[in-house]
Short mmCIF file of C-alpha atoms in Angstrom, two decimals:
data_model
loop_
_atom_site.label_atom_id
_atom_site.label_comp_id
_atom_site.label_asym_id
_atom_site.label_seq_id
_atom_site.Cartn_x
_atom_site.Cartn_y
_atom_site.Cartn_z
CA MET A 1 26.85 -1.80 -9.61
CA THR A 2 24.55 -4.79 -9.40
CA ARG A 3 23.55 -5.52 -5.66
CA GLN A 4 24.43 -9.25 -4.40
CA ALA A 5 21.19 -10.78 -3.44
CA PRO A 6 20.41 -11.79 0.03
CA PRO A 7 20.23 -15.77 1.25
CA GLU A 8 16.90 -16.62 -0.35
CA ARG A 9 13.93 -16.68 1.52
CA THR A 10 11.01 -17.83 0.33
CA VAL A 11 8.73 -15.67 -1.42
CA ARG A 12 5.23 -16.48 -1.17
CA ASN A 13 3.55 -13.46 -2.94
CA TRP A 14 4.83 -11.01 -5.82
CA GLY A 15 2.19 -8.28 -5.98
CA MET A 16 1.26 -5.55 -8.60
CA THR A 17 -0.58 -2.06 -8.18
CA LEU A 18 -3.47 -1.14 -10.20
CA PRO A 19 -3.95 0.86 -11.89
CA PHE A 20 -0.88 1.42 -14.27
CA GLN A 21 0.50 5.13 -14.14
CA ASP A 22 1.38 4.99 -17.87
CA ARG A 23 -2.26 3.84 -19.48
CA SER A 24 -6.60 4.15 -18.23
CA LEU A 25 -7.76 1.71 -16.47
CA ALA A 26 -9.80 1.06 -19.95
CA GLU A 27 -6.26 0.08 -21.94
CA SER A 28 -5.02 -1.54 -19.16
CA ARG A 29 -6.44 -5.28 -19.57
CA THR A 30 -3.98 -6.87 -22.14
CA LEU A 31 -1.18 -6.63 -19.45
CA VAL A 32 -3.09 -7.43 -16.35
CA GLU A 33 -4.46 -10.73 -18.09
CA GLU A 34 -0.31 -11.66 -18.59
CA LEU A 35 0.61 -11.51 -14.81
CA PRO A 36 -0.26 -14.90 -13.54
CA ALA A 37 1.85 -16.19 -16.29
CA LEU A 38 4.57 -13.71 -15.34
CA GLY A 39 4.93 -14.77 -11.90
CA TYR A 40 2.78 -12.12 -10.20
CA THR A 41 0.63 -13.78 -7.84
CA ASP A 42 -1.36 -10.53 -6.66
CA VAL A 43 -2.98 -7.26 -7.38
CA TRP A 44 -3.40 -4.63 -5.41
CA SER A 45 -5.53 -1.28 -5.85
CA ALA A 46 -4.64 2.10 -4.70
CA GLU A 47 -7.46 5.12 -3.79
CA VAL A 48 -6.07 8.55 -3.80
CA SER A 49 -7.49 10.88 -6.10
CA GLY A 50 -7.67 8.57 -9.49
CA VAL A 51 -9.55 5.31 -9.65
CA ASP A 52 -11.82 4.01 -6.77
CA GLY A 53 -10.16 1.34 -4.87
CA PHE A 54 -12.75 -1.38 -5.73
CA VAL A 55 -13.70 -1.08 -9.21
CA PRO A 56 -10.19 -2.39 -10.37
CA LEU A 57 -10.18 -5.53 -8.70
CA ALA A 58 -13.63 -6.16 -9.95
CA LEU A 59 -12.29 -5.83 -13.67
CA THR A 60 -9.30 -7.73 -12.69
CA ALA A 61 -11.48 -10.65 -11.18
CA GLN A 62 -12.58 -11.21 -14.57
CA TRP A 63 -9.17 -10.65 -16.43
CA ALA A 64 -6.75 -12.68 -14.30
CA PRO A 65 -8.87 -15.04 -12.33
CA GLN A 66 -5.90 -16.93 -10.56
CA VAL A 67 -4.42 -13.53 -8.99
CA ARG A 68 -5.47 -12.48 -5.43
CA LEU A 69 -6.85 -9.09 -5.23
CA GLY A 70 -6.05 -6.23 -2.64
CA THR A 71 -7.76 -2.99 -1.54
CA ALA A 72 -4.63 -0.76 -0.32
CA ILE A 73 -6.13 1.08 1.33
CA VAL A 74 -9.75 2.50 1.07
CA PRO A 75 -10.24 4.85 4.22
CA VAL A 76 -12.71 4.54 6.61
CA SER A 77 -13.71 7.92 7.03
CA THR A 78 -14.50 8.22 3.14
CA ARG A 79 -17.70 5.87 3.31
CA GLY A 80 -20.02 5.03 5.76
CA PRO A 81 -19.20 1.51 7.69
CA ALA A 82 -22.41 -0.14 5.53
CA LEU A 83 -21.53 0.36 2.06
CA LEU A 84 -17.68 -0.23 2.91
CA ALA A 85 -19.02 -3.69 3.69
CA MET A 86 -21.58 -4.09 1.01
CA SER A 87 -18.36 -3.28 -1.59
CA ALA A 88 -16.47 -5.21 0.19
CA ALA A 89 -18.84 -8.18 0.06
CA THR A 90 -19.64 -7.59 -3.45
CA LEU A 91 -15.49 -8.46 -4.14
CA ALA A 92 -15.82 -11.11 -1.87
CA ASP A 93 -18.27 -12.50 -4.21
CA LEU A 94 -16.60 -12.13 -7.37
CA ALA A 95 -13.59 -13.74 -5.82
CA PRO A 96 -14.19 -16.43 -3.20
CA GLY A 97 -11.45 -16.58 -1.00
CA ARG A 98 -9.04 -14.38 -3.32
CA PHE A 99 -10.15 -10.84 -1.96
CA VAL A 100 -8.33 -8.80 0.96
CA LEU A 101 -9.66 -6.01 2.04
CA GLY A 102 -6.83 -3.26 3.18
CA ILE A 103 -8.60 -0.28 5.08
CA GLY A 104 -7.09 2.49 7.06
CA SER A 105 -7.23 6.12 8.29
CA SER A 106 -5.73 7.82 5.20
CA SER A 107 -5.36 11.41 5.89
CA PRO A 108 -7.03 14.48 6.69
CA ALA A 109 -6.73 16.56 3.50
CA ILE A 110 -8.39 13.11 1.46
CA VAL A 111 -10.55 12.99 4.14
CA GLU A 112 -11.82 16.40 5.00
CA ARG A 113 -10.73 18.70 2.57
CA TRP A 114 -11.05 16.54 -0.36
CA ASN A 115 -14.27 14.39 0.62
CA ALA A 116 -15.99 16.50 3.06
CA GLY A 117 -15.60 13.96 5.85
CA THR A 118 -14.32 14.64 9.60
CA PHE A 119 -10.63 13.09 10.46
CA ALA A 120 -11.00 12.59 14.06
CA LYS A 121 -9.43 9.83 16.49
CA PRO A 122 -7.83 7.65 13.29
CA TYR A 123 -6.93 5.03 15.14
CA ALA A 124 -10.25 4.55 17.47
CA ARG A 125 -12.25 4.47 13.87
CA THR A 126 -9.95 2.56 12.41
CA ARG A 127 -9.85 -0.19 14.89
CA ASP A 128 -14.09 0.33 15.11
CA THR A 129 -15.04 -0.53 11.46
CA LEU A 130 -12.24 -3.17 11.41
CA ARG A 131 -14.25 -4.73 14.49
CA PHE A 132 -18.00 -3.88 12.65
CA LEU A 133 -16.63 -5.07 9.44
CA ARG A 134 -15.77 -8.50 10.93
CA LYS A 135 -19.56 -9.04 12.58
CA ALA A 136 -20.91 -7.58 9.02
CA LEU A 137 -18.84 -9.57 6.48
CA ALA A 138 -19.38 -12.73 8.82
CA GLY A 139 -23.74 -11.88 8.59
CA GLU A 140 -24.36 -10.81 11.21
CA LYS A 141 -26.82 -8.31 12.61
CA VAL A 142 -25.16 -5.28 13.67
CA THR A 143 -26.19 -3.07 16.57
CA GLU A 144 -23.41 -1.65 18.38
CA ARG A 145 -21.97 1.79 19.96
CA TYR A 146 -18.45 2.11 19.14
CA GLU A 147 -16.41 4.87 20.15
CA THR A 148 -16.94 6.57 16.80
CA PHE A 149 -19.85 5.70 15.38
CA GLU A 150 -23.23 3.76 16.60
CA ILE A 151 -24.24 0.84 14.21
CA GLY A 152 -28.37 0.09 14.12
CA GLY A 153 -29.90 -2.95 13.24
CA PHE A 154 -27.73 -3.33 9.83
CA ARG A 155 -27.30 -6.96 8.25
CA LEU A 156 -25.53 -7.83 4.70
CA GLU A 157 -28.28 -8.78 2.61
CA LYS A 158 -26.21 -11.00 1.30
CA ALA A 159 -22.97 -12.14 3.65
CA PRO A 160 -20.02 -13.73 1.28
CA VAL A 161 -19.88 -17.30 1.55
CA GLU A 162 -16.10 -16.79 2.86
CA PRO A 163 -15.48 -13.51 4.54
CA PRO A 164 -12.48 -11.80 2.88
CA ARG A 165 -9.78 -11.43 4.77
CA ILE A 166 -9.32 -7.76 6.70
CA VAL A 167 -5.52 -5.79 6.62
CA LEU A 168 -4.57 -2.63 8.36
CA ALA A 169 -2.52 0.60 6.95
CA ALA A 170 -0.04 0.30 10.03
CA LEU A 171 2.81 2.95 10.25
CA ARG A 172 3.79 2.84 13.86
CA PRO A 173 4.08 0.64 17.24
CA ARG A 174 0.06 1.37 18.28
CA MET A 175 -1.75 0.16 14.73
CA LEU A 176 0.79 -2.59 13.93
CA ARG A 177 0.32 -3.99 17.29
CA LEU A 178 -3.58 -3.75 16.28
CA ALA A 179 -3.20 -5.21 12.74
CA ALA A 180 -1.14 -8.07 14.61
CA GLU A 181 -3.78 -8.59 17.28
CA GLU A 182 -7.14 -7.65 15.43
CA ALA A 183 -6.44 -7.90 11.54
CA ASP A 184 -5.19 -10.53 9.21
CA GLY A 185 -2.11 -8.26 8.54
CA ALA A 186 -0.30 -4.67 8.17
CA ILE A 187 0.06 -2.55 4.97
CA THR A 188 2.96 -0.22 5.24
CA ASN A 189 4.41 1.49 2.42
CA TRP A 190 7.72 4.44 2.15
CA LEU A 191 10.30 2.08 3.75
CA SER A 192 13.86 0.42 3.31
CA PRO A 193 14.33 -3.43 3.40
CA GLU A 194 16.39 -2.65 6.99
CA ASP A 195 13.02 -0.83 7.98
CA VAL A 196 11.43 -3.97 7.44
CA ARG A 197 13.26 -5.57 10.37
CA ARG A 198 11.67 -3.06 12.79
CA VAL A 199 7.87 -3.14 11.57
CA ARG A 200 8.34 -6.76 11.84
CA ALA A 201 9.29 -6.78 14.96
CA GLU A 202 6.37 -4.89 16.08
CA ILE A 203 3.52 -7.75 14.59
CA GLY A 204 5.53 -10.77 15.05
CA PRO A 205 6.32 -13.35 12.49
CA ASP A 206 3.00 -14.77 12.08
CA THR A 207 1.12 -11.23 10.18
CA GLU A 208 1.28 -11.24 6.58
CA LEU A 209 2.91 -7.73 6.19
CA ILE A 210 2.75 -6.20 2.82
CA ALA A 211 4.63 -3.31 1.00
CA ARG A 212 3.76 -1.32 -2.12
CA LEU A 213 7.62 -0.72 -3.28
CA PHE A 214 8.03 2.23 -5.72
CA VAL A 215 10.35 1.25 -8.42
CA CYS A 216 11.47 2.96 -11.30
CA VAL A 217 13.92 0.69 -13.86
CA SER A 218 16.25 2.76 -15.47
CA GLU A 219 20.36 3.44 -14.55
CA ASP A 220 19.83 6.96 -14.62
CA ALA A 221 20.02 7.61 -11.29
CA ASP A 222 20.00 11.47 -11.81
CA ARG A 223 17.00 11.79 -13.37
CA VAL A 224 15.56 9.20 -11.19
CA ARG A 225 16.38 10.63 -8.05
CA ALA A 226 14.26 13.92 -9.31
CA LEU A 227 10.97 11.90 -9.78
CA ALA A 228 11.83 10.31 -6.32
CA ARG A 229 12.08 13.46 -4.98
CA ARG A 230 8.90 14.51 -5.86
CA LEU A 231 7.05 11.37 -4.89
CA LEU A 232 8.66 11.47 -1.29
CA ALA A 233 7.46 14.85 -0.69
CA ALA A 234 4.13 14.77 -1.50
CA TYR A 235 4.17 11.98 1.25
CA LEU A 236 7.08 12.53 3.67
CA THR A 237 5.48 16.22 4.45
CA VAL A 238 2.12 14.18 5.39
CA PRO A 239 2.10 14.27 9.36
CA VAL A 240 1.59 10.58 9.69
CA TYR A 241 4.23 9.56 7.11
CA ALA A 242 6.80 12.40 9.27
CA ALA A 243 6.18 10.75 12.42
CA PHE A 244 6.46 6.82 10.99
CA HIS A 245 10.47 7.91 9.65
CA GLU A 246 10.59 9.77 12.68
CA TRP A 247 10.44 6.14 14.51
CA LEU A 248 12.39 4.98 11.71
CA GLY A 249 15.10 7.58 12.77
CA ARG A 250 14.87 9.59 9.57
CA GLY A 251 13.92 12.33 11.40
CA GLU A 252 17.03 14.82 11.25
CA ALA A 253 17.80 13.56 7.71
CA LEU A 254 13.84 15.04 6.71
CA ARG A 255 13.92 18.27 8.92
CA PRO A 256 15.31 20.15 6.37
CA MET A 257 13.01 19.30 3.49
CA ARG A 258 9.82 19.52 6.32
CA GLU A 259 11.14 23.15 7.01
CA ALA A 260 11.60 24.21 3.59
CA TRP A 261 7.92 22.43 2.95
CA GLU A 262 6.17 24.55 5.97
CA ALA A 263 8.09 27.42 4.92
CA GLY A 264 6.30 27.31 1.13
CA ASP A 265 9.54 26.76 -0.64
CA ARG A 266 8.72 23.52 -2.66
CA GLN A 267 12.25 23.74 -4.37
CA ALA A 268 14.31 24.03 -1.57
CA ALA A 269 12.07 21.10 0.03
CA LEU A 270 12.94 18.81 -2.86
CA LYS A 271 16.96 19.69 -3.01
CA ALA A 272 17.33 19.17 0.97
CA ILE A 273 16.08 15.24 0.47
CA PRO A 274 19.57 13.49 0.28
CA ASP A 275 20.28 11.04 -2.00
CA GLU A 276 20.71 8.72 0.58
CA VAL A 277 16.93 8.76 1.53
CA VAL A 278 16.08 8.87 -2.09
CA ASP A 279 18.30 5.60 -2.92
CA ALA A 280 17.23 3.58 0.51
CA LEU A 281 13.03 4.37 -0.40
CA VAL A 282 13.11 3.94 -3.79
CA VAL A 283 14.05 1.18 -5.72
CA HIS A 284 16.03 1.74 -8.98
CA GLY A 285 18.74 0.27 -11.27
CA ASP A 286 18.35 -2.02 -14.18
CA ALA A 287 15.69 -4.92 -14.06
CA ALA A 288 18.30 -7.45 -12.36
CA THR A 289 19.13 -5.26 -9.57
CA CYS A 290 15.54 -3.71 -9.22
CA ARG A 291 14.79 -7.49 -8.39
CA ALA A 292 17.67 -8.15 -6.11
CA ARG A 293 16.81 -5.33 -4.12
CA ILE A 294 12.82 -6.51 -4.04
CA ARG A 295 14.46 -9.72 -2.84
CA GLU A 296 16.00 -7.91 -0.15
CA TYR A 297 12.48 -6.69 1.64
CA VAL A 298 11.26 -10.58 1.22
CA ALA A 299 15.20 -11.32 3.04
CA ASN A 300 13.76 -9.39 6.12
CA GLY A 301 10.85 -10.49 6.80
CA LEU A 302 8.23 -8.35 3.87
CA ASP A 303 5.67 -11.27 3.00
CA THR A 304 3.73 -9.78 -0.08
CA PRO A 305 5.94 -6.89 -1.89
CA VAL A 306 3.44 -5.14 -4.49
CA LEU A 307 5.79 -3.54 -7.01
CA ALA A 308 4.81 -0.01 -8.17
CA PRO A 309 6.82 0.69 -11.63
CA VAL A 310 7.07 4.19 -11.94
CA PRO A 311 8.09 5.71 -15.78
CA VAL A 312 10.85 7.49 -16.04
CA PRO A 313 10.19 10.68 -18.13
CA GLY A 314 12.73 10.24 -21.18
CA GLY A 315 13.80 6.38 -19.40
CA GLU A 316 14.69 4.17 -21.84
CA VAL A 317 12.48 1.15 -20.00
CA PRO A 318 8.63 1.47 -20.95
CA LEU A 319 6.14 0.64 -17.94
CA GLU A 320 4.96 -2.39 -19.88
CA GLN A 321 8.53 -3.73 -20.25
CA ALA A 322 9.12 -2.75 -16.76
CA VAL A 323 6.06 -5.01 -15.73
CA ARG A 324 7.64 -7.77 -17.21
CA ASP A 325 11.52 -6.99 -16.41
CA LEU A 326 10.27 -6.83 -12.81
CA ALA A 327 8.80 -10.23 -12.63
CA PRO A 328 10.05 -12.78 -10.22
CA GLY A 329 11.13 -15.14 -12.68
CA ALA A 330 12.44 -12.71 -15.31
#
């Protein structure tokens, strides 16, 4: 059954995630070039274990020069502060006024197990990196001792004419308040339209709120839920996401999943995720239903939905068609 769309709230932005899940970055040019004409205003990268966060945006700056570009997110502990500033300055030069630097603490697995870094004091490291980047990207020479690192005499060789906006990955009140007080916006994900209201309450009405929304254009609910449970288990067993959903009120609903996961029983963990949790956190249905659901997020206070279409194995809608069908004017 198609949901009835909530009262219209002005859609300022309508984003797409790059890379697409069904093709390489090298094979993505034609579809990226279509995005502005389809009504997409933004392209946001992701950085986990595939492509990095900057190269896809550098290519998009040439392929679709109209769109806003954003990283969602690059970790603050897998690059040195100066290298992060240099990468951001490069993108800001390629896309003046159209690049948004999204940074966040990431997770112990990504920082320590995969990148041989140190995941310590994630809040303080994110705050310190934000404060350093503000100065560095403004062209200042930075010599300062922060709580989590020290910088001695760094200055960008060429600071961007227009420093990029900086937004923070934030899941709970302390980081959300930091995003509202010192950054230019907050990024979150794996939340329902109803959860947006709670997040919005922490950051106030004027802070841009960005969220990646995982979308399956398919009416085969059983197949979608089987796929979505794998995605959800991979995230919601990570301590920061477990704490996020505890704060959102899903602690008890997700407890059996976490207990089975910790016991090493992955199949039991997947089966323990209730249908209602899957349906709350993953957008699915036919294209019209999905667009209506996305607009529920916007109606509840989301400024920038960033769609991440997920191909359903054996599904009836190829990802390329889903991108077109999910466009705001479709």
